[in-house]
Amino acid sequence: MFPGLCLFLLGLLPGTSSVLEPTAQEESEFKLWLLQNNKKYNLQEYYHRLPIFVENKRKIFRHNAGNSSFQMGLNQFSDLSFMEFKKQYLWHEPQNCSATKGNFFAALGASPDFVDWRKKGKYVTPVKNQGPCGSCWTFSTTGCLESAVAIATGQLLPLSEQQLVDCAQAFNNHGCNGGLPSQAFEYIKYNKGIMSETIYPYIAQNGTCQFQPDKVVADVKEVVNITIYDEISMEQAVATRNPISFAFEVTEDFLNYRSGVYTNPKCHSTPDKVNHAVLAVGYAQENGKPYWIVKNSWGMEWGMDGYFHIERGKNMCGLAACASFPIPEV
Ligand SMILES: *[C@@H]1O[C@H](CO)[C@@H](O)[C@H](O)[C@H]1NC(C)=O
Ligand SMILES: *[C@@H]1O[C@H](CO)[C@@H](O)[C@H](O)[C@H]1NC(C)=O
Ligand SMILES: *[C@@H]1O[C@H](CO)[C@@H](O)[C@H](O)[C@H]1NC(C)=O
Ligand SMILES: *[C@@H]1O[C@H](CO)[C@@H](O)[C@H](O)[C@H]1NC(C)=O
């Protein structure tokens, strides 16, 4: 039997669709998921989360039964509604992210078919986890600068996201409420450096700036913005320079991404709609579908060990609206 408490808590407004009835099997899957994800809920929260989980699970099942280029799976977000996820993890308002005329000049000649900076050497730090704070832009920024420095010097050193959360406001960045990699690179350049992750660790919330100039371990000499919608230049930059930061629009189906090439015919493609920043570490193609290889900041458990592939060459979900990278000071 489904307890009355749940029916009460669902509190369906008159006229909304039917109550979702989890099967016993689904409820035991929820219990297992709670254990695996180390979550403990009181009774009220439990019966609030159960139907959300079940709805996500059914969505995943339906998607995987269809003919899509990507697969979905349960992950740490499976008991959140998209509204809740959006509030905790994504930008709430548009950032000023279009470079109408960038300062990256593509070289002559074709780019290689395949690039993966993870395989070229020790150039990419392990996947990090932003937690419930809209600080994706800081992870995209550190990831990009970490790689650029490693490629230039051979030293791969994790950099401080928290410094960017706490200190980069003068460059239109807003801590846990959003910001942009290009603006964060500008901040680092102006500030004359960024500290290491170990000395200035991440706490997933706004804090007061504790920058110490004598602890700087990396610096930016120039900020390179790629012209809006110029995905060919993005490829050339990744092929000839280093991984690059970009932003795109996360929609509901992306949360459940597990593997394959993500594609979405319905997401937006303009700079005012992008809500998440990430790091392109390479590109390739699969069954004739070109894709980007992208490092996310939602931990190792999400996607393919924290990475995802997204269709390349179509400005998918606005991914070519807002790309940039730094030239490090070495
Ligand atoms: C599945 O999708 C692929 C590529 O999108 C397409 O080529 C193929 O015909 C589809 N198969 C079916 C059974 O719809
Ligand atoms: C965009 O830029 C304008 C002008 O510099 C600034 O006032 C505004 O706060 C910026 N928006 C965001 C979201 O940073
Ligand atoms: C974090 O700081 C930014 C800017 O300093 C501010 O706009 C925002 O409201 C703060 N967010 C929270 C959750 O305190
Ligand atoms: C790159 O973008 C940043 C912020 O979005 C901007 O401040 C800077 O002037 C741009 N750089 C160039 C060379 O256009």
Coordinates of C-alpha atoms and ligand atoms in Angstrom, one line a residue:
M1 CA 0.0 0.0 0.0
F2 CA 1.1 3.5 -0.7
P3 CA 0.9 5.5 2.6
G4 CA -1.6 8.4 2.9
L5 CA 1.2 10.6 4.0
C6 CA 2.6 10.7 0.6
L7 CA -0.7 11.5 -1.1
F8 CA -1.1 14.3 1.3
L9 CA 2.5 15.6 0.7
L10 CA 2.2 15.5 -3.0
G11 CA -0.6 18.0 -2.3
L12 CA -1.7 17.9 -5.9
L13 CA -3.4 21.1 -6.9
P14 CA -6.9 20.5 -8.3
G15 CA -6.6 19.8 -12.0
T16 CA -3.0 18.5 -12.1
S17 CA -2.2 15.2 -13.6
S18 CA -2.6 11.9 -11.8
V19 CA -0.6 10.9 -8.8
L20 CA 2.5 8.9 -9.6
E21 CA 2.3 5.5 -7.9
P22 CA 5.7 3.9 -7.4
T23 CA 5.7 0.1 -7.6
A24 CA 7.3 -1.9 -4.7
Q25 CA 10.2 -2.6 -7.0
E26 CA 10.7 1.1 -7.7
E27 CA 10.6 1.9 -4.0
S28 CA 13.2 -0.7 -3.2
E29 CA 15.4 0.8 -6.0
F30 CA 15.0 4.2 -4.4
K31 CA 16.1 2.7 -1.0
L32 CA 19.2 1.2 -2.7
W33 CA 20.0 4.5 -4.4
L34 CA 19.7 6.3 -1.1
L35 CA 22.2 3.9 0.4
Q36 CA 24.6 4.1 -2.5
N37 CA 24.4 7.9 -2.5
N38 CA 24.8 8.2 1.3
K39 CA 21.5 10.1 1.7
K40 CA 19.4 10.0 4.8
Y41 CA 15.9 11.6 4.7
N42 CA 13.2 12.0 7.4
L43 CA 9.9 10.5 6.5
Q44 CA 8.5 13.7 5.0
E45 CA 11.5 14.3 2.8
Y46 CA 11.5 10.6 1.8
Y47 CA 8.0 10.7 0.5
H48 CA 8.6 13.9 -1.2
R49 CA 11.7 12.6 -3.0
L50 CA 10.4 9.1 -3.9
P51 CA 8.0 10.2 -6.7
I52 CA 10.7 12.6 -8.1
F53 CA 13.1 9.7 -8.2
V54 CA 10.6 7.4 -9.8
E55 CA 9.7 9.9 -12.4
N56 CA 13.4 10.4 -13.3
K57 CA 13.9 6.6 -13.4
R58 CA 11.0 6.1 -15.8
K59 CA 12.3 8.9 -18.0
I60 CA 15.7 7.2 -18.1
F61 CA 14.2 3.9 -19.0
R62 CA 12.0 5.4 -21.8
H63 CA 15.0 7.3 -23.2
N64 CA 17.3 4.3 -23.3
A65 CA 14.6 2.2 -25.0
G66 CA 14.6 4.7 -27.9
N67 CA 17.1 5.3 -30.6
S68 CA 19.3 8.1 -29.2
S69 CA 23.0 8.8 -29.7
F70 CA 23.4 9.0 -25.9
Q71 CA 22.3 6.9 -22.9
M72 CA 20.9 8.1 -19.6
G73 CA 21.5 6.7 -16.1
L74 CA 20.8 7.3 -12.5
N75 CA 23.3 9.6 -10.7
Q76 CA 23.6 11.8 -7.6
F77 CA 20.9 14.2 -9.0
S78 CA 18.2 11.5 -9.5
D79 CA 16.0 12.7 -6.6
L80 CA 16.0 16.3 -7.7
S81 CA 13.5 18.0 -10.0
F82 CA 15.0 20.1 -12.8
M83 CA 13.7 23.3 -11.0
E84 CA 15.6 22.3 -7.9
F85 CA 18.7 21.4 -9.8
K86 CA 18.7 24.7 -11.7
K87 CA 18.4 26.7 -8.5
Q88 CA 21.3 25.0 -6.9
Y89 CA 23.8 24.4 -9.7
L90 CA 23.2 26.7 -12.7
W91 CA 23.3 30.4 -13.5
H92 CA 20.0 32.1 -12.9
E93 CA 20.5 35.1 -15.1
P94 CA 22.2 35.6 -18.5
Q95 CA 25.9 36.5 -18.3
N96 CA 27.5 39.0 -20.7
C97 CA 29.1 36.3 -22.7
S98 CA 29.3 37.1 -26.4
A99 CA 32.6 38.0 -28.0
T100 CA 31.2 39.5 -31.2
K101 CA 34.7 39.8 -32.6
G102 CA 37.2 37.6 -30.9
N103 CA 41.0 37.8 -30.9
F104 CA 41.7 34.3 -31.9
F105 CA 43.0 34.0 -35.4
A106 CA 42.7 30.5 -36.9
A107 CA 45.8 29.2 -38.7
L108 CA 45.7 28.1 -42.3
G109 CA 45.2 24.4 -42.9
A110 CA 42.9 21.7 -41.6
S111 CA 42.8 20.6 -38.0
P112 CA 43.5 16.9 -37.1
D113 CA 40.5 14.6 -36.9
F114 CA 41.1 13.7 -33.3
V115 CA 42.5 15.5 -30.3
D116 CA 42.5 14.4 -26.6
W117 CA 44.7 16.4 -24.2
R118 CA 44.2 13.7 -21.5
K119 CA 46.1 11.3 -23.7
K120 CA 48.9 13.7 -24.8
G121 CA 50.5 13.8 -21.3
K122 CA 49.8 15.1 -17.8
Y123 CA 47.8 18.1 -18.9
V124 CA 44.4 17.8 -17.3
T125 CA 43.7 17.7 -13.6
P126 CA 41.2 15.1 -12.2
V127 CA 37.5 16.0 -12.4
K128 CA 36.3 18.2 -9.5
N129 CA 32.9 18.7 -7.9
Q130 CA 31.4 22.2 -7.6
G131 CA 28.6 21.0 -5.2
P132 CA 25.5 23.1 -4.8
C133 CA 26.9 26.5 -5.8
G134 CA 26.6 28.1 -9.3
S135 CA 30.4 28.2 -9.5
C136 CA 30.8 26.1 -12.7
W137 CA 32.6 29.2 -14.3
T138 CA 35.4 28.9 -11.7
F139 CA 36.0 25.2 -12.5
S140 CA 36.0 25.9 -16.2
T141 CA 38.5 28.7 -15.6
T142 CA 40.9 26.8 -13.4
G143 CA 40.7 23.7 -15.6
C144 CA 41.6 25.8 -18.6
L145 CA 44.5 27.6 -16.9
E146 CA 45.8 24.4 -15.3
S147 CA 46.0 22.8 -18.7
A148 CA 47.5 25.9 -20.4
V149 CA 50.2 26.1 -17.7
A150 CA 50.9 22.4 -17.8
I151 CA 51.3 22.5 -21.6
A152 CA 53.7 25.5 -21.3
T153 CA 55.8 24.3 -18.3
G154 CA 55.2 20.6 -17.8
Q155 CA 53.9 21.3 -14.3
L156 CA 50.2 20.3 -13.6
L157 CA 49.0 22.1 -10.5
P158 CA 45.3 22.4 -9.3
L159 CA 44.3 26.0 -9.0
S160 CA 41.9 27.7 -6.5
E161 CA 38.2 28.0 -7.6
Q162 CA 37.4 29.5 -4.2
Q163 CA 39.7 32.5 -4.9
L164 CA 37.6 33.2 -8.0
V165 CA 34.3 32.7 -6.0
D166 CA 35.5 35.1 -3.3
C167 CA 37.6 37.7 -5.1
A168 CA 36.6 38.2 -8.8
Q169 CA 33.4 40.3 -8.3
A170 CA 34.9 43.5 -9.9
F171 CA 34.9 41.6 -13.2
N172 CA 31.1 40.9 -13.3
N173 CA 31.5 37.6 -11.6
H174 CA 29.0 36.7 -8.8
G175 CA 30.4 33.9 -6.7
C176 CA 27.9 31.1 -6.3
N177 CA 25.5 33.1 -8.5
G178 CA 27.5 32.8 -11.7
G179 CA 30.2 34.4 -13.7
L180 CA 32.2 33.8 -16.9
P181 CA 35.6 32.2 -17.6
S182 CA 36.6 35.1 -19.9
Q183 CA 35.9 37.5 -17.1
A184 CA 37.7 35.3 -14.6
F185 CA 40.8 35.2 -16.8
E186 CA 40.6 39.0 -16.9
Y187 CA 40.5 39.1 -13.1
I188 CA 43.5 36.8 -12.8
K189 CA 45.5 38.9 -15.2
Y190 CA 44.6 42.1 -13.4
N191 CA 45.1 40.5 -10.0
K192 CA 48.5 39.2 -11.1
G193 CA 47.8 35.6 -10.3
I194 CA 45.9 32.8 -8.7
M195 CA 46.7 30.6 -5.7
S196 CA 46.7 26.8 -5.6
E197 CA 43.8 24.6 -4.6
T198 CA 45.7 23.3 -1.6
I199 CA 46.4 26.7 -0.1
Y200 CA 43.0 28.2 -0.9
P201 CA 40.6 25.2 -0.9
Y202 CA 37.0 25.0 -2.2
I203 CA 34.1 25.3 0.2
A204 CA 31.1 25.5 -2.2
Q205 CA 29.8 28.8 -0.9
N206 CA 30.5 32.5 -1.0
G207 CA 33.3 33.6 1.3
T208 CA 35.4 36.7 1.9
C209 CA 38.5 37.1 -0.3
Q210 CA 41.7 35.7 1.2
F211 CA 44.1 36.3 -1.6
Q212 CA 47.8 36.3 -0.6
P213 CA 50.0 37.7 -3.4
D214 CA 53.1 35.8 -2.2
K215 CA 51.2 32.5 -2.7
V216 CA 50.5 32.9 -6.4
V217 CA 51.3 29.8 -8.5
A218 CA 49.9 30.8 -11.9
D219 CA 49.2 33.9 -13.9
V220 CA 47.5 35.0 -17.1
K221 CA 49.3 37.1 -19.7
E222 CA 46.5 37.5 -22.3
V223 CA 42.8 36.5 -22.5
V224 CA 41.8 35.0 -25.9
N225 CA 38.1 35.2 -26.8
I226 CA 36.8 33.1 -29.7
T227 CA 34.3 34.9 -32.0
I228 CA 30.7 34.0 -31.3
Y229 CA 29.5 30.9 -33.2
D230 CA 32.9 30.2 -34.7
E231 CA 33.1 26.5 -33.8
I232 CA 35.9 25.9 -36.4
S233 CA 38.1 28.3 -34.5
M234 CA 37.2 26.4 -31.3
E235 CA 38.5 23.2 -32.9
Q236 CA 41.7 25.0 -34.1
A237 CA 42.3 26.4 -30.6
V238 CA 41.9 23.0 -29.0
A239 CA 44.1 21.3 -31.7
T240 CA 46.9 23.9 -31.7
R241 CA 46.8 25.5 -28.2
N242 CA 45.2 23.8 -25.3
P243 CA 41.8 22.9 -23.8
I244 CA 39.3 25.8 -23.9
S245 CA 36.4 27.0 -21.7
F246 CA 32.9 27.2 -23.2
A247 CA 29.4 27.6 -22.0
F248 CA 26.1 26.0 -23.1
E249 CA 22.5 25.5 -22.1
V250 CA 21.9 22.6 -19.7
T251 CA 18.3 21.4 -20.1
E252 CA 16.5 18.7 -18.1
D253 CA 17.6 15.7 -20.2
F254 CA 21.3 16.5 -19.7
L255 CA 21.2 15.9 -15.9
N256 CA 20.7 12.1 -16.5
Y257 CA 23.4 11.9 -19.2
R258 CA 25.5 8.7 -18.8
S259 CA 27.4 8.1 -22.0
G260 CA 27.4 8.6 -25.8
V261 CA 27.1 11.8 -27.8
Y262 CA 24.7 14.3 -26.2
T263 CA 22.4 16.0 -28.7
N264 CA 19.2 18.0 -28.2
P265 CA 17.0 19.3 -31.0
K266 CA 15.1 21.6 -28.6
C267 CA 17.7 23.5 -26.5
H268 CA 18.5 27.2 -27.3
S269 CA 21.6 28.3 -29.1
T270 CA 22.1 32.0 -28.1
P271 CA 24.4 33.6 -25.5
D272 CA 21.5 34.8 -23.4
K273 CA 20.4 31.2 -22.8
V274 CA 23.6 29.4 -21.8
N275 CA 23.7 28.5 -18.1
H276 CA 26.7 26.3 -17.5
A277 CA 30.5 26.6 -18.2
V278 CA 32.8 23.6 -18.8
L279 CA 36.1 22.6 -20.5
A280 CA 36.6 21.1 -23.9
V281 CA 39.7 18.9 -23.7
G282 CA 39.4 17.4 -27.2
Y283 CA 37.2 16.3 -30.0
A284 CA 36.6 13.2 -32.1
Q285 CA 33.7 11.4 -33.9
E286 CA 31.6 8.3 -33.4
N287 CA 29.5 6.7 -36.1
G288 CA 30.0 9.7 -38.3
K289 CA 28.8 12.1 -35.6
P290 CA 31.5 14.7 -34.6
Y291 CA 31.7 15.5 -30.9
W292 CA 33.5 17.4 -28.2
I293 CA 35.2 15.7 -25.3
V294 CA 34.2 17.8 -22.3
K295 CA 35.3 17.9 -18.6
N296 CA 32.4 18.7 -16.3
S297 CA 32.5 19.8 -12.6
W298 CA 29.9 17.5 -11.1
G299 CA 32.2 14.9 -9.7
M300 CA 33.6 11.6 -11.1
E301 CA 30.3 9.8 -10.6
W302 CA 28.4 11.9 -13.1
G303 CA 28.5 11.0 -16.9
M304 CA 31.6 9.1 -18.1
D305 CA 33.9 9.5 -15.1
G306 CA 32.9 13.1 -14.9
Y307 CA 33.2 13.7 -18.7
F308 CA 30.6 14.0 -21.5
H309 CA 30.6 14.1 -25.3
I310 CA 28.4 16.6 -27.0
E311 CA 27.7 17.0 -30.7
R312 CA 30.2 19.2 -32.6
G313 CA 29.7 21.5 -35.6
K314 CA 26.1 22.6 -34.9
N315 CA 26.5 25.1 -32.1
M316 CA 24.7 22.5 -30.0
C317 CA 22.9 24.2 -27.1
G318 CA 24.8 27.4 -27.7
L319 CA 28.2 25.8 -27.1
A320 CA 29.9 28.2 -29.6
A321 CA 28.4 31.3 -28.1
C322 CA 31.0 32.0 -25.4
A323 CA 34.4 30.3 -25.7
S324 CA 37.7 31.5 -24.4
F325 CA 41.1 30.5 -23.0
P326 CA 44.1 32.2 -21.4
I327 CA 47.7 32.6 -22.4
P328 CA 49.6 31.9 -19.2
E329 CA 52.4 34.0 -17.9
V330 CA 55.4 31.7 -17.6
Ligands
LIG1 C1 18.6 5.2 -35.2 O1 19.3 6.4 -35.3 C2 20.3 6.4 -36.3 C3 21.1 7.7 -36.3 O2 20.4 8.8 -35.7 C4 19.6 6.2 -37.7 O3 20.6 6.1 -38.7 C5 18.9 4.9 -37.7 O4 18.2 4.7 -38.9 C6 17.9 4.9 -36.5 N1 17.3 3.5 -36.4 C7 16.0 3.4 -36.1 C8 15.6 1.9 -36.0 O5 15.2 4.3 -36.0
LIG2 C1 26.8 42.7 -17.8 O1 27.6 43.9 -17.9 C2 27.0 45.1 -17.4 C3 27.9 46.3 -17.8 O2 29.2 46.1 -17.4 C4 26.9 44.9 -15.9 O3 26.2 46.0 -15.3 C5 26.0 43.7 -15.6 O4 26.0 43.4 -14.2 C6 26.6 42.4 -16.3 N1 25.8 41.3 -16.1 C7 26.2 40.2 -15.4 C8 25.2 39.1 -15.2 O5 27.3 40.1 -14.9
LIG3 C1 27.3 35.4 -3.5 O1 28.0 36.6 -3.8 C2 27.5 37.2 -5.0 C3 28.4 38.4 -5.4 O2 29.4 38.7 -4.5 C4 26.1 37.7 -4.7 O3 25.6 38.3 -5.9 C5 25.3 36.5 -4.4 O4 24.0 36.9 -4.0 C6 25.9 35.6 -3.3 N1 25.1 34.4 -3.2 C7 24.8 33.8 -2.1 C8 24.1 32.5 -2.2 O5 25.1 34.3 -1.0
LIG4 C1 37.5 39.0 -23.8 O1 36.4 38.9 -23.0 C2 36.5 39.6 -21.7 C3 35.3 39.4 -20.9 O2 34.2 38.8 -21.5 C4 36.7 41.1 -22.1 O3 36.8 41.9 -20.9 C5 37.9 41.3 -22.9 O4 38.1 42.7 -23.3 C6 37.9 40.4 -24.1 N1 39.2 40.5 -24.7 C7 39.4 40.9 -26.0 C8 40.8 40.9 -26.4 O5 38.5 41.2 -26.7

